[in-house]
XYZ file of C-alpha atoms in Angstrom:
515
model
C 0.097 0.054 -0.040
C 1.090 3.519 -0.769
C 2.583 4.988 2.628
C 0.780 8.398 1.763
C -2.228 6.730 1.751
C -1.778 4.651 4.468
C -1.074 7.734 6.860
C -4.371 9.324 5.302
C -6.548 6.117 5.662
C -7.911 7.214 9.858
C -8.543 10.435 8.347
C -10.552 8.851 5.536
C -12.485 6.819 8.154
C -12.659 10.077 10.597
C -14.317 11.988 7.545
C -16.553 9.294 6.643
C -17.482 9.332 10.193
C -18.796 13.151 9.609
C -20.873 12.015 6.815
C -22.353 9.482 8.603
C -26.059 8.560 9.090
C -25.464 7.756 12.452
C -25.716 10.663 14.824
C -23.123 8.988 17.429
C -20.488 8.544 14.927
C -20.989 12.341 13.803
C -20.510 13.575 17.122
C -17.414 11.227 17.357
C -16.021 12.669 14.559
C -16.786 16.292 15.751
C -14.747 15.952 19.069
C -11.879 14.467 17.399
C -11.883 17.655 14.413
C -8.558 18.681 15.685
C -6.864 15.261 15.412
C -8.288 15.747 12.043
C -6.825 18.535 11.483
C -3.391 18.044 13.131
C -3.245 14.762 10.934
C -4.210 16.794 7.187
C -1.311 19.374 8.175
C -1.952 23.080 8.153
C -2.437 23.682 4.410
C -5.009 21.093 4.118
C -6.699 21.677 7.080
C -7.290 25.191 5.457
C -8.076 24.021 2.174
C -10.015 20.809 2.734
C -11.631 20.310 6.187
C -12.674 24.036 6.996
C -14.846 24.168 3.866
C -15.784 20.703 4.566
C -17.167 21.979 8.038
C -18.905 24.832 6.196
C -20.729 22.427 4.085
C -21.665 19.837 6.893
C -23.495 22.404 9.075
C -27.304 21.498 8.186
C -26.845 18.246 10.823
C -28.956 17.701 14.426
C -28.416 20.539 17.317
C -26.291 18.397 19.084
C -23.587 17.794 16.493
C -23.704 21.818 15.598
C -23.379 22.516 19.406
C -20.006 20.341 19.760
C -18.666 21.496 16.528
C -18.978 25.414 18.017
C -17.458 24.231 21.027
C -14.548 22.644 19.043
C -13.667 25.417 16.882
C -13.280 27.698 19.779
C -10.479 25.118 21.504
C -7.691 26.675 20.011
C -8.467 25.312 16.529
C -6.439 28.135 14.794
C -3.106 26.270 15.739
C -4.144 23.434 13.714
C -4.616 25.880 10.505
C -1.150 27.418 11.223
C -1.127 29.691 13.723
C -3.289 32.803 14.616
C -2.798 34.540 11.221
C -5.260 31.804 9.687
C -7.524 32.116 12.729
C -10.207 34.256 10.616
C -10.924 31.310 8.491
C -12.742 29.839 11.530
C -14.938 32.810 11.626
C -17.449 31.472 8.641
C -18.332 28.406 9.975
C -19.121 29.836 13.109
C -21.090 32.855 11.728
C -23.873 30.468 10.229
C -23.583 28.584 13.490
C -24.450 31.860 15.212
C -27.758 32.211 13.074
C -28.864 28.394 13.468
C -32.397 28.311 15.342
C -31.273 26.436 18.661
C -30.359 28.953 21.169
C -27.440 26.770 22.899
C -25.881 26.452 19.668
C -25.825 30.366 18.863
C -24.957 31.103 22.467
C -21.628 28.422 21.765
C -21.171 29.706 18.508
C -20.609 33.504 20.160
C -18.372 32.353 22.749
C -16.116 30.988 19.903
C -16.187 33.379 18.285
C -15.337 35.568 21.021
C -12.419 33.215 21.553
C -10.934 33.578 18.367
C -11.313 37.044 18.210
C -9.107 37.547 21.524
C -6.112 36.174 18.646
C -6.766 38.271 15.355
C -4.845 40.944 14.393
C -6.367 44.424 13.778
C -5.730 43.741 9.964
C -7.976 40.416 10.398
C -10.450 42.337 12.780
C -11.450 45.287 10.248
C -11.597 42.612 6.543
C -12.939 39.838 8.511
C -14.408 40.114 11.696
C -16.250 43.374 11.405
C -17.968 42.258 8.065
C -19.301 39.217 9.940
C -20.370 41.538 12.559
C -22.458 43.921 10.280
C -23.811 40.624 8.668
C -25.125 39.619 11.683
C -26.218 42.898 12.816
C -28.272 43.450 9.867
C -29.450 39.828 9.213
C -32.957 39.029 8.086
C -33.678 36.632 10.833
C -33.743 37.549 14.480
C -31.497 34.747 15.234
C -28.534 36.621 13.873
C -29.185 39.780 15.362
C -29.697 37.915 18.969
C -25.945 36.366 18.370
C -24.364 39.682 16.776
C -25.352 41.675 20.524
C -22.562 39.570 22.625
C -19.611 40.375 19.808
C -19.320 43.748 20.163
C -17.380 44.099 23.633
C -14.578 41.549 22.378
C -13.330 43.999 19.690
C -14.398 47.380 20.325
C -11.239 48.134 22.042
C -8.884 47.328 19.105
C -10.788 49.018 16.628
C -10.178 52.637 14.815
C -12.465 55.497 16.014
C -14.094 55.944 13.094
C -15.539 51.637 13.222
C -15.795 52.334 16.885
C -18.398 55.009 15.899
C -20.355 52.893 13.356
C -19.980 50.026 16.278
C -21.937 52.254 18.834
C -24.665 53.097 16.275
C -25.001 49.400 15.095
C -25.554 48.253 18.560
C -28.019 51.334 18.915
C -30.036 49.370 16.119
C -30.088 46.428 18.029
C -31.550 47.989 21.049
C -34.179 49.251 18.820
C -35.111 45.862 17.105
C -38.710 45.095 16.815
C -38.123 41.729 18.107
C -38.471 41.498 21.677
C -35.329 38.606 21.569
C -33.070 40.805 19.829
C -33.967 43.817 22.505
C -33.541 41.285 25.316
C -30.023 40.105 23.933
C -28.746 43.366 23.761
C -29.664 44.177 27.301
C -27.806 41.162 28.497
C -24.511 41.968 26.616
C -24.726 46.212 27.024
C -23.044 45.664 30.332
C -19.726 44.123 28.935
C -19.723 46.959 26.250
C -20.118 49.939 28.546
C -17.075 48.284 30.352
C -15.475 49.219 27.065
C -16.404 52.231 26.409
C -15.023 55.671 27.442
C -16.733 57.771 29.662
C -17.891 60.205 26.923
C -19.597 57.344 24.996
C -21.112 56.107 28.245
C -22.983 59.053 28.497
C -23.597 59.963 25.033
C -24.547 56.179 23.561
C -24.622 53.822 26.522
C -26.876 55.640 28.724
C -29.575 56.377 26.050
C -29.319 52.879 24.771
C -30.079 51.887 29.023
C -32.903 53.962 29.060
C -34.390 52.747 25.860
C -34.086 48.961 27.100
C -34.912 50.019 31.249
C -38.550 51.187 30.075
C -38.884 48.443 27.398
C -42.606 47.366 27.559
C -41.609 43.735 28.168
C -40.366 43.015 31.795
C -38.122 40.215 29.972
C -35.870 43.055 28.588
C -36.087 45.209 31.591
C -34.985 42.444 34.020
C -31.591 42.380 31.935
C -30.921 45.771 32.299
C -30.411 45.844 36.048
C -26.402 44.923 35.323
C -26.398 47.177 32.547
C -27.079 50.238 35.245
C -24.451 48.674 37.973
C -22.427 48.555 34.731
C -22.968 52.526 33.844
C -23.091 53.626 37.562
C -19.493 52.043 38.134
C -18.154 54.173 34.959
C -19.551 57.069 36.486
C -18.682 59.526 39.823
C -21.399 59.994 42.485
C -22.202 63.304 41.299
C -22.855 62.055 37.760
C -24.774 58.994 39.156
C -26.994 61.400 41.386
C -27.672 63.628 37.947
C -27.831 60.626 35.393
C -28.998 57.574 37.289
C -30.937 58.316 40.187
C -34.247 58.462 38.622
C -33.723 55.154 36.946
C -32.412 53.931 39.922
C -35.790 54.235 41.908
C -37.805 53.316 38.395
C -36.148 49.920 38.559
C -36.823 49.196 42.703
C -40.431 49.910 42.117
C -40.602 48.392 38.962
C -44.482 46.973 38.254
C -43.106 43.688 37.219
C -41.882 41.511 40.305
C -39.200 39.908 38.040
C -37.540 43.114 37.835
C -37.875 44.107 41.205
C -36.215 40.502 42.008
C -33.424 41.126 40.102
C -32.911 44.540 41.377
C -33.177 43.013 44.747
C -30.521 40.193 44.030
C -28.292 42.878 42.583
C -28.554 45.499 45.246
C -25.675 45.550 47.271
C -23.453 46.018 44.049
C -25.914 48.619 42.689
C -25.635 50.587 46.088
C -21.647 50.568 46.036
C -22.016 51.872 42.420
C -24.169 54.711 43.263
C -22.175 55.954 46.203
C -22.994 56.665 50.126
C -25.283 59.897 49.126
C -27.672 58.496 47.052
C -27.839 55.316 49.192
C -28.001 57.314 52.343
C -30.797 59.433 50.680
C -32.902 57.135 48.404
C -32.044 53.260 48.832
C -32.610 53.017 52.282
C -35.988 53.537 51.326
C -35.841 51.333 48.038
C -34.629 48.520 50.292
C -37.001 48.730 53.031
C -39.623 48.916 50.219
C -38.113 45.094 48.670
C -37.807 44.035 52.190
C -41.492 44.507 52.427
C -42.665 43.558 48.664
C -45.765 41.804 48.068
C -43.837 38.727 46.256
C -42.109 36.474 48.591
C -39.191 35.612 45.774
C -38.371 39.487 45.852
C -38.258 39.720 49.896
C -35.809 36.688 49.487
C -33.475 37.927 47.389
C -33.620 41.337 49.534
C -33.172 39.507 52.844
C -29.878 37.775 50.942
C -28.277 41.540 50.423
C -29.059 42.384 54.223
C -25.109 42.195 55.725
C -23.707 43.149 52.557
C -26.298 46.365 52.178
C -25.983 47.198 56.220
C -21.917 47.366 55.960
C -22.946 50.659 53.727
C -25.289 52.170 56.105
C -24.738 53.604 60.076
C -25.792 52.018 62.895
C -28.430 53.722 63.719
C -30.105 53.445 60.587
C -29.957 49.458 60.968
C -31.644 49.764 64.099
C -34.203 52.125 63.017
C -34.805 51.168 59.598
C -33.822 47.614 59.092
C -34.393 45.808 61.563
C -38.225 46.255 61.810
C -38.356 44.782 58.789
C -36.061 41.798 59.918
C -38.197 41.160 62.716
C -41.296 41.266 60.221
C -39.178 38.668 57.900
C -38.527 36.193 61.266
C -42.456 35.488 60.858
C -42.916 35.793 57.220
C -45.493 33.325 55.451
C -43.104 31.938 53.444
C -40.690 29.576 54.749
C -37.882 30.704 51.781
C -37.888 33.828 53.165
C -37.123 32.729 56.710
C -34.978 30.594 55.096
C -32.553 33.225 53.223
C -33.233 35.520 56.432
C -32.217 32.663 58.598
C -28.912 32.362 56.293
C -27.834 35.990 56.569
C -29.169 37.415 60.001
C -25.795 36.500 61.952
C -24.093 38.531 59.464
C -25.374 41.798 61.169
C -24.142 40.817 64.373
C -20.921 42.412 63.560
C -22.574 45.309 62.547
C -24.744 46.043 65.506
C -22.222 45.275 68.055
C -22.655 43.240 71.487
C -25.696 44.988 73.328
C -27.514 45.552 70.290
C -26.998 41.984 69.361
C -28.404 40.890 72.438
C -30.915 42.843 72.859
C -32.443 42.865 68.968
C -30.925 39.889 67.345
C -30.834 37.037 70.139
C -34.755 36.971 70.309
C -34.947 36.652 66.627
C -32.193 33.686 66.703
C -34.056 31.926 69.385
C -37.410 32.319 67.027
C -35.815 31.276 63.875
C -34.147 28.232 65.804
C -37.402 26.589 66.336
C -38.766 27.299 63.235
C -41.083 24.701 61.443
C -39.020 24.557 58.557
C -35.833 22.916 58.591
C -33.734 25.178 56.124
C -34.651 27.804 58.670
C -32.780 26.398 61.635
C -30.216 24.979 59.453
C -29.480 28.434 58.110
C -29.020 29.623 61.920
C -27.153 26.795 63.083
C -24.492 26.645 60.583
C -23.579 30.689 61.356
C -23.866 30.792 64.841
C -19.981 31.235 64.763
C -20.582 34.946 63.717
C -22.692 35.743 66.534
C -19.949 33.949 68.962
C -17.514 36.258 68.092
C -19.921 39.283 68.793
C -21.288 38.250 72.265
C -19.328 35.462 73.637
C -19.665 31.885 74.350
C -20.994 32.020 77.705
C -24.285 33.981 76.682
C -24.235 31.972 73.513
C -23.994 28.615 75.691
C -26.573 30.010 78.167
C -29.171 31.169 75.773
C -28.962 28.840 72.484
C -27.705 25.609 73.671
C -31.033 24.352 75.071
C -32.402 25.420 71.668
C -29.348 23.354 69.963
C -29.867 20.110 72.514
C -33.380 20.127 71.504
C -32.661 20.076 67.820
C -29.725 17.312 68.239
C -33.084 15.282 68.635
C -34.933 16.591 65.758
C -36.979 14.317 63.443
C -35.360 15.601 60.400
C -31.479 14.105 60.051
C -29.928 17.079 57.919
C -30.652 19.157 60.908
C -29.173 16.737 63.384
C -26.410 16.337 60.887
C -25.537 19.971 60.872
C -25.701 20.288 64.572
C -22.925 17.812 64.786
C -20.798 19.486 62.586
C -21.353 22.657 64.356
C -20.222 20.613 67.937
C -16.334 20.831 67.396
C -16.485 24.517 67.016
C -18.829 24.828 69.884
C -16.482 22.499 71.903
C -13.537 24.677 71.265
C -15.228 27.383 72.621
C -17.047 25.568 75.430
C -14.052 23.771 76.806
C -13.844 20.639 78.240
C -15.174 20.612 81.389
C -18.362 21.855 80.091
C -18.645 20.127 76.931
C -18.348 16.634 79.274
C -21.014 17.904 80.848
C -23.695 19.401 78.873
C -22.738 17.529 75.408
C -20.670 14.270 75.984
C -23.524 11.818 76.497
C -25.337 13.528 73.351
C -22.307 12.808 70.870
C -21.820 9.394 71.692
C -25.879 8.779 71.375
C -25.323 9.825 67.828
C -23.219 6.706 67.243
C -26.309 4.807 67.325
C -28.459 6.926 65.191
C -30.943 5.211 62.389
C -29.487 7.450 59.752
C -25.808 6.119 58.377
C -25.163 9.572 57.370
C -25.779 10.573 61.121
C -23.472 7.921 62.303
C -21.044 8.691 60.085
C -20.563 12.008 60.905
C -20.568 10.973 64.657
C -17.799 9.171 63.883
C -15.567 11.758 62.178
C -17.131 14.370 65.024
C -15.289 12.396 67.412
C -11.869 12.361 65.422
C -12.118 16.351 65.630
C -13.447 16.522 69.166
C -9.749 14.291 69.439
C -8.140 17.168 67.834
C -9.664 19.772 70.108
C -9.106 18.221 73.459
C -6.120 16.165 73.092
C -5.621 12.512 72.692
C -5.442 12.003 76.549
C -9.090 13.431 76.912
C -10.229 10.855 73.818
C -8.339 7.853 75.569
C -10.187 8.309 78.839
C -13.856 9.683 77.524
C -14.351 8.406 74.062
C -12.396 4.934 73.644
C -13.847 3.199 76.517
C -17.271 3.954 75.605
C -16.764 3.144 71.859
C -15.102 -0.375 73.027
C -17.972 -1.301 74.990
C -20.590 -0.430 71.990
C -18.735 -3.397 70.159
C -20.767 -5.802 72.427
C -23.753 -4.178 72.067
C -27.174 -5.792 71.082
C -28.564 -3.392 68.133
C -25.842 -3.985 65.148
C -25.850 -0.595 64.051
C -23.756 0.098 67.461
C -21.343 -2.653 66.535
C -20.808 -1.164 62.915
C -20.414 2.015 64.330
C -17.762 0.649 66.769
C -15.986 -0.583 63.310
C -16.411 2.966 61.433
C -15.368 4.613 65.071
C -12.354 2.262 65.282
C -11.171 3.334 61.379
C -11.721 7.017 61.670
C -11.011 7.884 65.389
C -8.596 5.144 66.766
C -6.042 5.304 63.809
C -5.804 8.920 64.443
C -5.178 8.705 67.881
C -2.940 5.919 67.360
C -0.435 8.135 64.778
C -0.383 10.523 67.872
C -0.133 8.279 70.548
C 1.012 4.720 69.421
C 1.051 3.782 73.163
C -3.017 3.908 73.309
C -4.090 1.411 71.656
């Protein structure tokens, strides 16, 4: 056989697989397209493989998705280097216009990767024409893809081309199709970061105002991140002049989905807006979001509590925010209470000891007794922050009874959370207090009906040994665990084996004479 033909034989098989009627074979071949290119060599890859791929775009979505992904994985290196990277833009341009959004998104991602290695000349001669064709395409699919392709090359283009790019982006924001306007809103924040302040004010700001007042809430909700990006480019005084009304409108939008996005990004928005606007306007807006009619909005706002409260005075927290926190602790939605439970401990360092004892401690106790396990779980997992503020003595007096009660909770995840918290609690309480109050409790978990609890309990013993030392373990743990080996219940006997494996090995490694 001809040696040259023998070398190309595997390639011929792969090419046949690309033409196969079996989707799995075509998919497999696409994933190996870089191997094909490597075997063909740069010249043949450019002259044969890329045109072949260009003609193979009438395929299943999963094959097209794989192709869009592979073309962005450094494929230009197999074509002869970055000087030929622009050849990859042709198949990706077609992929960026297909009906399936996942394929389009992956194609735009790959185009942006390729843009990073293009020279100024390649951008001007290949990328810009592609961008214009997508932006003015007849089908909305190409125009939605175009919006994501501006930011990557804008800084690398000449001023006249930049002027044209800003004009083209404005056209996308004014498109008749909501999907295109949505894409423009989604990508505007990234585009804004590449603009000078002058062009942020002259071009990006009008685009934002147009999109933020769109009649489709699916467009408006995406402008919240645009608002933050624009505010970050401006000085606080400029934010007040140009964006204050937009901040107010967004936080009180008629659509709960828009208000949710504002609540979910509230700290970033407040940081970008500056202290004066936070003090004069955003406290009121935040209180309104904490009292919103929709539980999803209240949950998102609760998630921003510690972050936002760091930006305001302690007196304002006590006067304006804490009444809302009290209301949220008895909220009708368990998800709102869970979100609050996850964040409320973050207020303790801000309020300091006396205010924490007076205002937050009763709320902790209330939430620890909540019917919804996730609420209790979130409170337990964040007690360390409270401990640092009020001290372990007061914490143990007020919260320990509730914790002991939760240690026998019917929900195993709650019991597991308590177990994971025990070593930290033990370190703070000291060995005498621990042995008296929690020692027997820790041993009782070793016989729990749930395997995850028994497993966590053995790990807990090891961690307690790390805290109190090997001598304590020798006296307090070893005899009790060995005694369990003769227990009539097989769970206890199995746990003895687990404990020996996890705990005794640790003890033995630190004190070989123990075992």
